[in-house]
Amino acid sequence: MEIILAIGIGILTASGVWLLLRPRTFQVIIGLGLLGYAVNLFIFAMGRLKAGAPPLVHPGKVDTSAYADPVPQALVLTAIVISFALTALYLVVLLTARGITGTDHVDGHEAE
Amino acid sequence: MTPSLLEHLTILPIILPLMAAAIMLLLKEQRYKTKATLSLAVCAAILGTALLLLQEASVGGSGGSDTARVYSLGNWAAPFGIVLVADRLSTLMLALIAVVGAAGLIFALARWDRAGPRFHALYLLLIMGVNGAVLTGDLFNLFVFFEVMLAASYGLLLHGSGEKRVRAGLGYVAINLTASLFFLIGVALVYGTVGALNMADLAARVPYIAAEDRALFEAGCAILGIAFLIKAAAWPLGLWLPGAYSAASAPVAAVFTLLSKVGVYVLLRLSMLMFHPDSGDSAGLGQSVLLVLGLATVIFGGAGVIAAQRLERVIGYAVMASSGTVLAIVGLGQANALGGALFYMTASTLASAALFLIAEILVRGEDRAAIGSDAFFDDEYTDPFEADDVEEVGRVMPRSLALLGAFFALAALVVASMPPLAGFIGKLGIFIGLLEGEGASLPASWWVIGILTFSSFATLLALVRFGIEGFWKRDESHALAVRSPEFVAIGGLIACCVWLTIAGGAALSYTEHTGDWLTRPGDYVAAVLKGRL
Amino acid sequence: MNQALLLLIPFATPFIAAIAASFLPTKARNAAATLASAASLIGVIALLCLYPVIASGQVARFAVEWLPTLDIAFRLRLDGFAWLFALIVQAIGALVVLYARYYMSPEDPVPRFFSFLMAFMGAMTGVVMSGDMIQLVLFWELTSFFSFLLIGYWNHSESAQNGARMALTVTALGGLCLLAGVVVLGRIVGSFDMDVVLASADLVKNSPLYLPALCLILMGALTKSAQFPFHFWLPRAMAAPTPVSAYLHSATMVKAGVFLLVRFWPVLAGTPEWGYIVGGAGMFTLLFGAWTAVFQNDLKGLLAYSTISHLGLITLLLGMGTPLALVAAIFHIVNHATFKASLFMAAGVIDHETGTRDLRKLSGLRKTMPYTAALAIVAAAAMAGVPLLNGFLSKEMFLAEALQAPEGRDFSLMVPILATVASALSVLYSVRFIHQVFFGPPATDLPKSPHEPPRWMRFPIELLVLICVVVGTIPALTIAPVLGFAVKSVLGDATPYYSLSIWHGFNLPLLMSFIALIGGTTAYVLFGKRINRADKAWIVGRFSGARAFERAMRWLNISAEWMVLQLGSKKQQWRIRVLVIAAILAGLVAAGFGGLGMKEAGITIQRPGIGFTLIWIVASVCALAAAWQAKYHRLAAVILMAGCGVVSALTFVWFSAPDLAVTQILVEIVTGVLLLLGLRWLPKRSVAMAPSKTDFASRRRRAMDIAIATLAGLGMAVMAFAVMTRPGGSHLSSFLLEESYPRGGGRNVVNVLLVDFRAFDTLGEITVLGIVALTIWALLRRFRPAEESRGITEQRRVQDRHDKQHEQRQSGDTLRETMLIPSVVMKWTFPFIILLALHLFLRGHDLPGGGFAAGVAMSVAFILQYMAEGARWVEERLRIRPLYWIGGGLLITTLTGMASWLFNYPFLTTYFQYGSLPWVEKVPLATAVIFDLGVALLVVGATVLMLTAIAHQSLRTAREIEPVKAPEEGV
Amino acid sequence: MIARISQRVFQQILPHPILSVALFMVWMLMSSPAGTGHATIALIVALLVPQVMRALEPDRVRVRSPLAIIRLLWRLFLDVLASNWNTARIVLGYRKRTRKAGFVNIQLECSNRYALACLAIIVTSTPGTTWVQYDRYSRVLLLHVLDLRDEDDWKAILHDRYESLLMEIFP
Amino acid sequence: MTPAAIVYWGTGFAQVVLALSMLVSAWRILIGPRAQDRVLGLDTLYLNAMLLILVHCIRMSLTAYFEAALILAIIGFTSTVALAKFLMRGEVIE
Amino acid sequence: MLTAPAHMPDLPMWAAIAVTALCIFGALLALVGSIGLKTLKTMYERLHAPTMASTLAMATIVAAMIIYFSFAEGRLTLKPLLIAIFLTVTTPVTMTLLARASIYRDRVEGREGVPKDDM
Ligand code: NA
Ligand code: NA
C-alpha cells in the first residue's frame, strides 16, 4: 500500500511541478491543484496508513494504537480549505490578468 | 490561570483586528468614517498592547529574569494545544508591526482606503495575520497565520486594481502559493519524524531524534527553510519582492515591509530554537546556507538598488538587502551581532515603510494612468482617482516639499544605515558584535562587514539620485499635494527612527538582550512546556 | 560657568540655530543672518571662555551615556588642538555668515541656507570635539550630508546637483570606510573612548589589525581632504554659493580629513605604511593640485585646486611622521584656513561685482575695486608664501622638514626638490591670479560694471587678511601660544622644540623659498600667455578624476544592471523553477543524498492491494494527462484533475479519514464549478496558435522542466515512502485520542481537533477563506474581461438566433427547455441539501461531518439554484448577503472564543456537557458547536460570494462607448 | 370560513406537506439509529425547511392516486431489471449484428412539469433509453434508444406503461 | 471459512472489480474524443467511486464512510450538471 | 485459508453469502457499464452504459449494505436507502443534460447521425 501511495504522490507531484513551470496561467492553476492533492496526501501519509481505523473513539479507555493518527487529518483538512480558497483567488487573478493584459502568459505579456 | 483580564493581553493583537474586520463586513460600504475610526481604534489598541507587552518583556519576569508570556488557547497546555508566546523577540516584532501598521493605516485614510472596496477589513486582517505569525508557538498554526497574512496581502496588493498590480499579483500569488506548498511539506515531514508541532516541544525533541529519522527530519526542515527564505526574499528565491512591493499601493507597500521581516523572524526563531549548539546532531543546520544566501541577498539587493529605475523598486531592493543582512547574521551564528541585527531590522523596516509612503507622494502625478485602467462595465465602482472632484486636490501645505524632503533624507539615512540615525546604530552593533571575541579572526565577519558597507553605499547612491530627482529636479508646475494624514503617517515613522536613535541605548540593550535570550532556547522551552514533557 | 555647559555651547548652539532658522519665513534674510552670526559668536565666546582651561594643558570633557552596551557614549572632548580647530570653525563661520548676508540675493530663501550652514557648523564642531570615535564618524558623515545640502543649495542647477552628489558619494564612501576602520581600531583597543585610544599607540601599532584599520581610516581622511585620487569632487563642489566654498573648502570640510590624520597621528603615524601612504598621497596631491591650479581659468577652480594642493602639503607633512612636521602641519592648517577663506570671499566679491569668474575675461580690477584688490593681493601673497605673511612661515617649516626627510629612503633627495617645485607652482598660480584679475587694462566686456562691495561684505576679508599679516609678522605674540598647546595636546611629551620667528638666518629653506618665488614669477612671465590659452592642464589635463569617477559610477550602474539581469529574472517561470530546484536541493542536501535511514529504521510495509493499485493507476493517468492537456484542452484538464480528486478522496476513505473524504469530495465539487465559471472568461487557446516548430531552446527548457518535475516527484515519493514505512504514533496523537472524549466532549477526534484542541487553526483558516472571498469580490468589481470573451457566449448566440428564427419560440426558450426537467429536480433538492448540511453539522462532533462540510454543502444548495434558474431569478427571491454571512461567522467564532474569558479561561476554551434536553436524548452540548456554527456560516458566505461574484460578471452590462452628447439647444 | 382560515393557516405552516413528510423521513433515515430526540429535530426540520421553498416558488405538487404511484414504481422496477439485462448483453457484444441504436421522436400528451420530470427520470433511469430533448410547444420528446427495433414499439411503451400512469398521478 | 471471512474477501473482490471499472471510465476521460465523452467518463468515475465507498463500508464494517457516499449521491451531480451546462451554454450560471 | 479480520462481526452464513453475492454482482454490473462506456460507438450509445451502475448495480450494493449492517448492528438499517433515492433522482438530470448538450454541439458542428431539425 505504502509503495503505491508513494508512487502516486510522486506522479501527482511531478505532473503538478511540470505544469507549475509552464508559461500559461491555466496550466499553472491546474498544476497548483495537482500539487495540492499531492501535498495533502503527503501530509496524510505522515500519519502512516491504517485501514479501517478512523479516529472516532468510543467512550472509555482508548487504545490509541487502534486508531489512525488524527493530527495529520486535521492538518489536511485545514490545508484543503486553504488551498481551495487560494485556487479560487488565483483563478480570479488570472482571469483579471487575461482581461487586462490580453494574454494568458504568466508574465502578463508574451515572451519575447 | 490567574483570573485577570490582563492575562489575555497576548491574544488581543490577533482578535481585535479580527473582530473589527468582522464588524466592518456587517457595515455598509459607504460608512468610511465609522470604519476609519474603528480601524484607528484597533491600531491604537494593538499599539498599546504591544507597548505593554514590550514593557513587560524588557523588565522581565519575577526577579528580572527573562520570561516568555505563554497563552494556551483553549486552555490546552503546550505540546497538545496551540500556544501563543510573547517573548522578547515576538514582542519586538509586535511593536514594530503595530507602528508600521498604524502609519500605513493613517496614510491610507487620506485617499487610499477608498481606492477599492473593503480596504479596512483587509488591512486589519493583514495585521492580524502578521501578529499571529509572530506570536504563535506552533508550527502549523504558523502556517495558518502565514496564509491569513498572505491572503490579505494578495487582496491588498490588488487593492486599487490596474494593470501593474494585476500583473504583479499574478506572479506574487503563484510564488507564494508554491512557498505555501513547501511549508506544508516541511511541516508534514517534521511531524512525520518528530511527532510534534509545538516549537518548544520540537526544540526539546530535536536532540533525541533517532539517528535513522534525522535525515528525513532535516530534509523537512530544509524544505521548510526554503519556504521561509522565499518569504524573507532571500536571493535567488526572493526575486518577486521588488516587483510586488513596488506595484502595491503605498500604504500596502509600507505594511508589506513587515511581511518579509516575518519570514526573517521565523527563520531566526526556528533556527535558534531547533539548531542551537546544544541540539545534538542537528546543531547549526543550514547556518552556512543562511550566511551565504544572506550575503548574496545583500549583494543582489545592493545591485538592484543601483540598477532600479523607479524609487519604489529601489526601496524594494533595499528591503531585500535588509532581510539579507539579518539572515547573514543569523547564519553567522555570532550571538553578539544578533542584537545589532535586530535593531537594524527594526529601524530599516520603519524607514523603508516611510520611504514607500514618500515615494508614492512623489510619483503621484505620473502614476495616474496606471491606477485607473479604463473600466469596462458601466456599473463600475467609482474610485477617487477617476473622479475629478475638488476634494481630490487637497490643500497644499506650505513647505510641504521641504518637510517631505527632510523626511526623505532622514529615512534614506536610516535605510542606508548612515549616521546619525538608527540604521547606523544597528549596523554598528552588527560590526562590533562581529568583531568581538573570536569573530575578528573569522573571514566571514570581514566579508559581512565589507558587503554591508557596500550595500550602505549602494543604497545611499540610489537614494541620493532619487532624492535629487524627486525634490531638486521637481517640476514647479505640478505642486505636491500632501494631506495631513499622510504627513502624520510619515512623520510618525520618522519620529520612531529618531527616537530609536536618541534612546538608542535602551533600544539596543533591548535587542542585544533579545539576542542573548535567543541563544538560550532552553529557557524558552521551559517557559512554554513548564516542565511538562 | 560650568565647564560642561561651556563645552556644550559651541556644539549645540549651531544646531539650535539651524532648527530655528528653518522656521523663519522665506524672506527673513536679516533675521536668519543675525541668528546665525549670533550662534557662531556665542560659540566663539564660549570657546574663548574655555581658553584658560585649555591653556593650562587640561582637556575639557563632557559625557552623556548613549549606547552603553556598545560602550559608545556621547562624549565631548576639547584639548588644545580641538580648541584651535573649533575656534577656526566657529570664527570663520561667523565671518562667512556676515559675508553671506550680503552675498546672497534678496530673492533667495536664505533661512534655509543659514539653517544648512549652521547645521554644518554644528556637525563640524562635533567632529572636532568628539571624544568618542564612533561619535566622530557620526558627525563626520553629517558634515558630508550637510555639505551635500549646501553644495546643492541652488538645487535647480544641474551642476549643483551633480557637484553635491559627487561630493556626497565620495566623502560618504570614505566615511563608511572610516566607520569600519574605527570599529577595527576600537576592537584593537577595546574602547571607542578617544582618551583610551590615544593612549594605546603601542597596542595599535603592534596589532595584526593595524594595517586594515589604517587603510580604512585613511580612506576616510584622504577622501574628505580631497587627496589624490579622490580630489575631483572638490572642484565640482564649487557649484556651491561662494560663502559655502569659503567656509567648507578652506577651513572646515576638507580640513576634517587632515584633522583626522592629526587626531590619530599619535596612534597611527610613524610606521612605514603610514609614511608611504600618507606621504605619497600628500606629495602627489601637492604637485598635482598645484600644477592643475596653474591652468585653471575659473577663479574658484584655481582656488579649488590650490586648496587641493595645500591639503596635499599638509598631508605630506603629516606623512613625514616627525613631530616637527606635525607642528608645521597644524600651523599650515590654520594659515591656509585664513588666507584661503579670504581668497574665496574675494573671489566671491569679484564674481558678485563683475558677473564672471573667468580669469581670461577679468582684467584691471585694481582700478575699479582698489580696496578689494589690495586685500586679495595680500591674501594671494600669503598663499604663495611671500615673507611677512603667515603662509611663508608654515611653508618655511615645510621646506625645512622636506630637507629632514629621513635618510635611507629612496626618495630622500626627491622630497626637497619636489617641495620646491610645488612652492614655485604655488607662486605661479598666485601671481597669475593677481595679474590676470587686478592688473592689465580694465576689462570692457564684463556682464556687470564692477565697484567696491558693501562695507560689511568686505569686513570678513579684511579681518582675515589682517590675521594673515599679523601672524606673518608677529607670530610669537599671536599664534605661538595657541599653536603651542595645540601641538602639545597632540604630541604630549614628544613635543619638539620649534621656533616661530620670521628670521632663521640664511639657510637652505630660505633659499628654496626664494627659488620658488623667483621661479614661479619667471614662469608666469614666460608662459603666462600660453597658460591662458591652454584649455586644460598640460600633461595631466587629460586625466580627469571626475570623468574617471563618472565612468566608475557608470560602470557600477552597468555592472549592477548586469548582475540583476544575470542573477535574477523577470520571468516568472524562471523564478518558480529556481524555487523548485532550491527545494529539491535543500531536501537532497539535508537528507544527505539518499540516506534516508530506511535501512536502519526497518521497513514495515502493507502488501499493495489490487483495488488500491488500480485506483491509483487511474489517478496517475489522470494527473499525467492533465499535465499533457492543460494548455490547449482546459476543460479536459479540469475533468482529469477532478479524477485525481476522486481518487484522493477514495484514498482518505481507504485509510481511515472519513472527514477528509467528505471534505475533499465537497471541495472537489465546488472547485469544479468554480473552474468552469472561470473558463467562461478565458478565451480558447487553439492548437493552431502553437508554434509549428519548437526551437532547440524551448526543447531544452522542456527537457529540463521534465527533469525537475521528475526529481521533485521522486523526492516526494521517496520521502513519503520513508516516513510511511517506519513506526508511527506520536505522544501528541495519543494524548488527543485519549482526551478527545473525556475532555473535548467529542468522539470524532478530528473534529474535536478542529473545534477545540486546534480551534485556533480553524479560526485562521476560515479567516483565510473570508479574506479570499472578499478579495475576489473586490477584484471582480473592476473586472475587465478578455477581448474575446466579452458579450454573450457563442452557444447562447447560436441558440438565441435559433429561437428568434422560429415563430413560436422566444429568445431563451432553448435554455428554458433544456433546464425544464433538471430545474425541477435541482429546485426540489434544495431542502434536502439543507437537510444534509444540517445533518453534517449536527453530527460533526461525534461522527464525520462538521461545520465546514455543512457550509460547503449548503453553498452547493445555493449554487444549484443559481445554475437551475440563473442568478437574477435566484437573487430576486433569495436575498443572500454573503458579506453578512462572512462577517457574522467570524464574529460568532470570535465571540464564542471570547466567552471563555467570562469564566477566566483562555480564548477558545470550550465548555461542554452531556445534557439531556426534553425529548432529546443525550446530546453533547458543547460551545464548540457554536464555534462550528460560525465556521459553517462563514463557509457558506465565502463560497457563495466567490462563486456568485464570478457568475455575476455574465449579468453585468458592458459599458457602451458613450455617444458624444449633442450640444443642448440654446435658449 | 373557518375551514378556509384553517386551510390557510395550514398552508402557512405546511406549505408543502409532501415535502415535509419526505424531509421528516429522510432525516430519520439519515440520523438512524434515531430516537425521540432525532424525531423532535426531524419534526422541526420538516416544519421549518419547507418555508425556504416559498422563496423558490416551485409549482405546487398535487398528487392523486397513491395506488398508481405504487404501480408505477413496480413497473419501473421490472423494466429496470429487464433493461439492465438487455443492456448488459448488448455491451458484452451478444447482439452486435442485429442491434441498431437511434433517435425516436415521440409526441407526448401530458404537460405537467412534474409528470414530465418523472417521465424523464424513468426513461433515463432505464438503461437503454435516454431523454434527450423536449419541445414545449410541440410537446415532442426526442428519445435516444440503444436498441431500436421498432420506433412504434417504444412510443407505445412510453405512452402505455408510463405516461398514462403519470397523468393519473399528476392530473 | 467463516461468514465474516466470506464477506471480507468477497467485498475485496468487488472492490477490485469496481476499481477496474473506474480505470475503464478513466480511459474514456482520457481519450474523449469530445468533451461530452469526458464528462460522461467523469460522471461514471464518480458513480463507481461511490459504489466503492459503499463496498468499503461493508468490508471495514464501518458506517463512518457512508456520508462521503451520501454526499456523492445527493450533490455529486452538481459537477456534471455544471459541465453539461457549460457545454450547452458556454457558461454555468447566467 | 481465508480468515476474517478481527473487526468483522459474525453474521449468518446465508446473509454473508447474500451480501457477498450482491456486492460482486453489483460490481460486475458496474464494470459492464464502464466497459460499455468504453466500447460503444457513439456518444449517445455510451450514455446508456453507466445507467446500469446507477440503477441495478447501485441497488444491489445498497441492498448488500442494508443486509450487512442490519445484522452487524443488530437492527434494521435502512440508511443506505437514501443513496438509492437520491441517486435515482439526480443521475437522470445529468444524463439528460449531457445528452442535450452533446446533441446541440453535434448539430452546430454539422455531425452525422443526429436529428437535424432543431438546435
Ligand atoms: Na476544552
Ligand atoms: Na437510460
PDB file of N, CA, C and O in Angstrom, chain A residues 1-2 21-22 24 37 48-50 53 55 57 69 73 77 85 98-99 104 106-107, chain C residues 572-573 606 634 656 663 668 685 705 717 723 726-727 733 747 749 754 772 784 788:
ATOM      1  N   MET A   1       0.821  -1.204   0.000  1.00  0.00           N
ATOM      2  CA  MET A   1       0.000   0.000   0.000  1.00  0.00           C
ATOM      3  C   MET A   1       0.855   1.255   0.000  1.00  0.00           C
ATOM      4  O   MET A   1       0.649   2.174  -0.775  1.00  0.00           O
ATOM      5  N   GLU A   2       1.831   1.269   0.888  1.00  0.00           N
ATOM      6  CA  GLU A   2       2.686   2.452   1.020  1.00  0.00           C
ATOM      7  C   GLU A   2       3.373   2.787  -0.284  1.00  0.00           C
ATOM      8  O   GLU A   2       3.456   3.951  -0.676  1.00  0.00           O
ATOM      9  N   LEU A  21       5.625  24.930 -13.968  1.00  0.00           N
ATOM     10  CA  LEU A  21       6.711  25.568 -14.694  1.00  0.00           C
ATOM     11  C   LEU A  21       6.302  25.988 -16.105  1.00  0.00           C
ATOM     12  O   LEU A  21       7.139  26.460 -16.875  1.00  0.00           O
ATOM     13  N   ARG A  22       5.049  25.794 -16.449  1.00  0.00           N
ATOM     14  CA  ARG A  22       4.580  26.150 -17.801  1.00  0.00           C
ATOM     15  C   ARG A  22       4.258  27.631 -17.888  1.00  0.00           C
ATOM     16  O   ARG A  22       4.029  28.281 -16.870  1.00  0.00           O
ATOM     17  N   ARG A  24       1.596  29.186 -19.249  1.00  0.00           N
ATOM     18  CA  ARG A  24       0.216  29.667 -19.310  1.00  0.00           C
ATOM     19  C   ARG A  24      -0.428  29.598 -17.945  1.00  0.00           C
ATOM     20  O   ARG A  24      -0.270  28.609 -17.223  1.00  0.00           O
ATOM     21  N   TYR A  37      -3.215  18.269  -4.237  1.00  0.00           N
ATOM     22  CA  TYR A  37      -3.548  16.870  -3.907  1.00  0.00           C
ATOM     23  C   TYR A  37      -2.332  16.154  -3.360  1.00  0.00           C
ATOM     24  O   TYR A  37      -2.393  15.443  -2.345  1.00  0.00           O
ATOM     25  N   ARG A  48       0.956   7.727   8.772  1.00  0.00           N
ATOM     26  CA  ARG A  48       1.042   6.308   8.408  1.00  0.00           C
ATOM     27  C   ARG A  48      -0.326   5.822   7.933  1.00  0.00           C
ATOM     28  O   ARG A  48      -1.340   6.447   8.184  1.00  0.00           O
ATOM     29  N   LEU A  49      -0.291   4.705   7.233  1.00  0.00           N
ATOM     30  CA  LEU A  49      -1.533   4.210   6.651  1.00  0.00           C
ATOM     31  C   LEU A  49      -2.138   3.135   7.526  1.00  0.00           C
ATOM     32  O   LEU A  49      -1.478   2.170   7.899  1.00  0.00           O
ATOM     33  N   LYS A  50      -3.380   3.339   7.866  1.00  0.00           N
ATOM     34  CA  LYS A  50      -4.067   2.362   8.697  1.00  0.00           C
ATOM     35  C   LYS A  50      -5.481   2.246   8.166  1.00  0.00           C
ATOM     36  O   LYS A  50      -6.191   3.239   8.112  1.00  0.00           O
ATOM     37  N   ALA A  53      -9.584   2.216  10.572  1.00  0.00           N
ATOM     38  CA  ALA A  53      -9.371   2.700  11.937  1.00  0.00           C
ATOM     39  C   ALA A  53      -9.592   4.197  12.023  1.00  0.00           C
ATOM     40  O   ALA A  53      -8.732   4.939  12.472  1.00  0.00           O
ATOM     41  N   PRO A  55     -10.408   7.786  13.333  1.00  0.00           N
ATOM     42  CA  PRO A  55     -10.271   8.256  14.727  1.00  0.00           C
ATOM     43  C   PRO A  55     -11.598   8.693  15.328  1.00  0.00           C
ATOM     44  O   PRO A  55     -11.800   9.848  15.659  1.00  0.00           O
ATOM     45  N   VAL A  57     -13.436   7.743  18.451  1.00  0.00           N
ATOM     46  CA  VAL A  57     -13.174   6.947  19.646  1.00  0.00           C
ATOM     47  C   VAL A  57     -14.478   6.587  20.347  1.00  0.00           C
ATOM     48  O   VAL A  57     -15.503   7.230  20.154  1.00  0.00           O
ATOM     49  N   ASP A  69      -3.852   8.168  13.093  1.00  0.00           N
ATOM     50  CA  ASP A  69      -3.383   9.405  13.717  1.00  0.00           C
ATOM     51  C   ASP A  69      -4.294  10.556  13.287  1.00  0.00           C
ATOM     52  O   ASP A  69      -4.396  10.871  12.101  1.00  0.00           O
ATOM     53  N   GLN A  73      -4.710  14.343   9.849  1.00  0.00           N
ATOM     54  CA  GLN A  73      -6.022  14.523   9.226  1.00  0.00           C
ATOM     55  C   GLN A  73      -6.535  15.928   9.454  1.00  0.00           C
ATOM     56  O   GLN A  73      -7.055  16.574   8.536  1.00  0.00           O
ATOM     57  N   LEU A  77      -7.222  18.774   6.629  1.00  0.00           N
ATOM     58  CA  LEU A  77      -8.493  19.489   6.495  1.00  0.00           C
ATOM     59  C   LEU A  77      -8.254  20.975   6.333  1.00  0.00           C
ATOM     60  O   LEU A  77      -8.794  21.625   5.439  1.00  0.00           O
ATOM     61  N   ALA A  85      -9.385  27.898  -1.208  1.00  0.00           N
ATOM     62  CA  ALA A  85      -9.544  29.350  -1.252  1.00  0.00           C
ATOM     63  C   ALA A  85      -8.512  29.975  -2.184  1.00  0.00           C
ATOM     64  O   ALA A  85      -8.837  30.833  -3.010  1.00  0.00           O
ATOM     65  N   ARG A  98      -5.845  38.153 -17.615  1.00  0.00           N
ATOM     66  CA  ARG A  98      -6.131  37.855 -19.014  1.00  0.00           C
ATOM     67  C   ARG A  98      -6.892  39.014 -19.653  1.00  0.00           C
ATOM     68  O   ARG A  98      -6.638  39.399 -20.792  1.00  0.00           O
ATOM     69  N   GLY A  99      -7.825  39.567 -18.872  1.00  0.00           N
ATOM     70  CA  GLY A  99      -8.604  40.672 -19.400  1.00  0.00           C
ATOM     71  C   GLY A  99      -7.783  41.929 -19.583  1.00  0.00           C
ATOM     72  O   GLY A  99      -7.862  42.595 -20.606  1.00  0.00           O
ATOM     73  N   ASP A 104      -2.593  35.220 -21.679  1.00  0.00           N
ATOM     74  CA  ASP A 104      -2.661  34.319 -20.522  1.00  0.00           C
ATOM     75  C   ASP A 104      -1.267  33.841 -20.137  1.00  0.00           C
ATOM     76  O   ASP A 104      -1.104  32.826 -19.478  1.00  0.00           O
ATOM     77  N   VAL A 106       2.081  33.819 -17.992  1.00  0.00           N
ATOM     78  CA  VAL A 106       2.256  34.079 -16.561  1.00  0.00           C
ATOM     79  C   VAL A 106       2.950  35.400 -16.284  1.00  0.00           C
ATOM     80  O   VAL A 106       2.821  35.957 -15.195  1.00  0.00           O
ATOM     81  N   ASP A 107       3.697  35.900 -17.252  1.00  0.00           N
ATOM     82  CA  ASP A 107       4.372  37.173 -17.024  1.00  0.00           C
ATOM     83  C   ASP A 107       3.479  38.372 -17.309  1.00  0.00           C
ATOM     84  O   ASP A 107       3.877  39.505 -17.086  1.00  0.00           O
TER      85      ASP A 107
ATOM     86  N   GLN C 572       8.548  34.753 -14.664  1.00  0.00           N
ATOM     87  CA  GLN C 572       8.017  34.007 -13.537  1.00  0.00           C
ATOM     88  C   GLN C 572       8.400  32.533 -13.612  1.00  0.00           C
ATOM     89  O   GLN C 572       8.673  31.907 -12.596  1.00  0.00           O
ATOM     90  N   GLN C 573       8.431  32.006 -14.808  1.00  0.00           N
ATOM     91  CA  GLN C 573       8.793  30.594 -14.937  1.00  0.00           C
ATOM     92  C   GLN C 573      10.174  30.346 -14.362  1.00  0.00           C
ATOM     93  O   GLN C 573      10.410  29.383 -13.647  1.00  0.00           O
ATOM     94  N   GLN C 606       2.676  -2.672   4.132  1.00  0.00           N
ATOM     95  CA  GLN C 606       1.472  -3.456   3.880  1.00  0.00           C
ATOM     96  C   GLN C 606       1.451  -3.824   2.405  1.00  0.00           C
ATOM     97  O   GLN C 606       1.765  -3.006   1.559  1.00  0.00           O
ATOM     98  N   ARG C 634      -8.409  22.804 -21.906  1.00  0.00           N
ATOM     99  CA  ARG C 634      -8.559  23.169 -20.491  1.00  0.00           C
ATOM    100  C   ARG C 634      -9.665  22.382 -19.826  1.00  0.00           C
ATOM    101  O   ARG C 634      -9.524  21.941 -18.690  1.00  0.00           O
ATOM    102  N   SER C 656      -8.888   5.417   6.544  1.00  0.00           N
ATOM    103  CA  SER C 656      -9.498   5.843   7.800  1.00  0.00           C
ATOM    104  C   SER C 656      -9.565   7.349   8.013  1.00  0.00           C
ATOM    105  O   SER C 656      -9.309   7.825   9.110  1.00  0.00           O
ATOM    106  N   THR C 663     -14.833  16.130   3.097  1.00  0.00           N
ATOM    107  CA  THR C 663     -14.415  17.476   2.743  1.00  0.00           C
ATOM    108  C   THR C 663     -13.839  17.522   1.334  1.00  0.00           C
ATOM    109  O   THR C 663     -14.151  18.417   0.547  1.00  0.00           O
ATOM    110  N   GLU C 668     -14.118  19.337  -3.992  1.00  0.00           N
ATOM    111  CA  GLU C 668     -13.948  18.945  -5.380  1.00  0.00           C
ATOM    112  C   GLU C 668     -15.098  19.466  -6.231  1.00  0.00           C
ATOM    113  O   GLU C 668     -14.894  20.038  -7.306  1.00  0.00           O
ATOM    114  N   ARG C 685      -7.733  28.651 -26.263  1.00  0.00           N
ATOM    115  CA  ARG C 685      -6.370  28.676 -26.781  1.00  0.00           C
ATOM    116  C   ARG C 685      -6.316  27.525 -27.771  1.00  0.00           C
ATOM    117  O   ARG C 685      -6.376  26.370 -27.381  1.00  0.00           O
ATOM    118  N   ASP C 705      12.647  21.001 -17.533  1.00  0.00           N
ATOM    119  CA  ASP C 705      11.484  21.002 -16.656  1.00  0.00           C
ATOM    120  C   ASP C 705      11.021  19.594 -16.336  1.00  0.00           C
ATOM    121  O   ASP C 705      10.607  19.297 -15.220  1.00  0.00           O
ATOM    122  N   ALA C 717       8.032  11.111  -3.422  1.00  0.00           N
ATOM    123  CA  ALA C 717       7.684   9.698  -3.288  1.00  0.00           C
ATOM    124  C   ALA C 717       8.598   9.023  -2.272  1.00  0.00           C
ATOM    125  O   ALA C 717       8.138   8.308  -1.375  1.00  0.00           O
ATOM    126  N   VAL C 723       8.787   7.763   5.337  1.00  0.00           N
ATOM    127  CA  VAL C 723       8.076   8.030   6.583  1.00  0.00           C
ATOM    128  C   VAL C 723       7.010   6.968   6.834  1.00  0.00           C
ATOM    129  O   VAL C 723       6.878   6.462   7.940  1.00  0.00           O
ATOM    130  N   ARG C 726       7.976   3.556   8.483  1.00  0.00           N
ATOM    131  CA  ARG C 726       8.530   3.381   9.824  1.00  0.00           C
ATOM    132  C   ARG C 726       7.433   3.562  10.855  1.00  0.00           C
ATOM    133  O   ARG C 726       6.387   4.140  10.555  1.00  0.00           O
ATOM    134  N   PRO C 727       7.662   3.036  12.048  1.00  0.00           N
ATOM    135  CA  PRO C 727       6.583   3.065  13.039  1.00  0.00           C
ATOM    136  C   PRO C 727       6.124   4.487  13.334  1.00  0.00           C
ATOM    137  O   PRO C 727       6.931   5.414  13.388  1.00  0.00           O
ATOM    138  N   SER C 733      -0.644  12.533  19.247  1.00  0.00           N
ATOM    139  CA  SER C 733      -1.872  11.883  18.812  1.00  0.00           C
ATOM    140  C   SER C 733      -2.430  11.004  19.928  1.00  0.00           C
ATOM    141  O   SER C 733      -3.648  10.924  20.104  1.00  0.00           O
ATOM    142  N   ARG C 747     -16.453  12.435  20.060  1.00  0.00           N
ATOM    143  CA  ARG C 747     -15.854  11.153  19.701  1.00  0.00           C
ATOM    144  C   ARG C 747     -15.045  11.274  18.414  1.00  0.00           C
ATOM    145  O   ARG C 747     -14.117  10.516  18.189  1.00  0.00           O
ATOM    146  N   VAL C 749     -12.342  12.580  16.797  1.00  0.00           N
ATOM    147  CA  VAL C 749     -11.156  13.287  17.276  1.00  0.00           C
ATOM    148  C   VAL C 749     -10.742  14.383  16.293  1.00  0.00           C
ATOM    149  O   VAL C 749     -10.305  15.460  16.695  1.00  0.00           O
ATOM    150  N   LEU C 754     -10.409  20.171  15.403  1.00  0.00           N
ATOM    151  CA  LEU C 754     -10.711  21.369  14.626  1.00  0.00           C
ATOM    152  C   LEU C 754     -11.463  22.420  15.425  1.00  0.00           C
ATOM    153  O   LEU C 754     -11.308  23.602  15.190  1.00  0.00           O
ATOM    154  N   VAL C 772     -10.167  35.703   1.166  1.00  0.00           N
ATOM    155  CA  VAL C 772     -10.094  35.399  -0.256  1.00  0.00           C
ATOM    156  C   VAL C 772     -11.414  35.754  -0.942  1.00  0.00           C
ATOM    157  O   VAL C 772     -11.425  36.361  -2.020  1.00  0.00           O
ATOM    158  N   ARG C 784     -12.479  43.352 -16.024  1.00  0.00           N
ATOM    159  CA  ARG C 784     -12.483  43.730 -17.433  1.00  0.00           C
ATOM    160  C   ARG C 784     -12.163  42.452 -18.178  1.00  0.00           C
ATOM    161  O   ARG C 784     -11.034  41.986 -18.170  1.00  0.00           O
ATOM    162  N   GLU C 788     -11.891  38.667 -26.207  1.00  0.00           N
ATOM    163  CA  GLU C 788     -12.611  37.631 -26.936  1.00  0.00           C
ATOM    164  C   GLU C 788     -13.808  37.097 -26.159  1.00  0.00           C
ATOM    165  O   GLU C 788     -14.670  36.437 -26.729  1.00  0.00           O
TER     166      GLU C 788
END
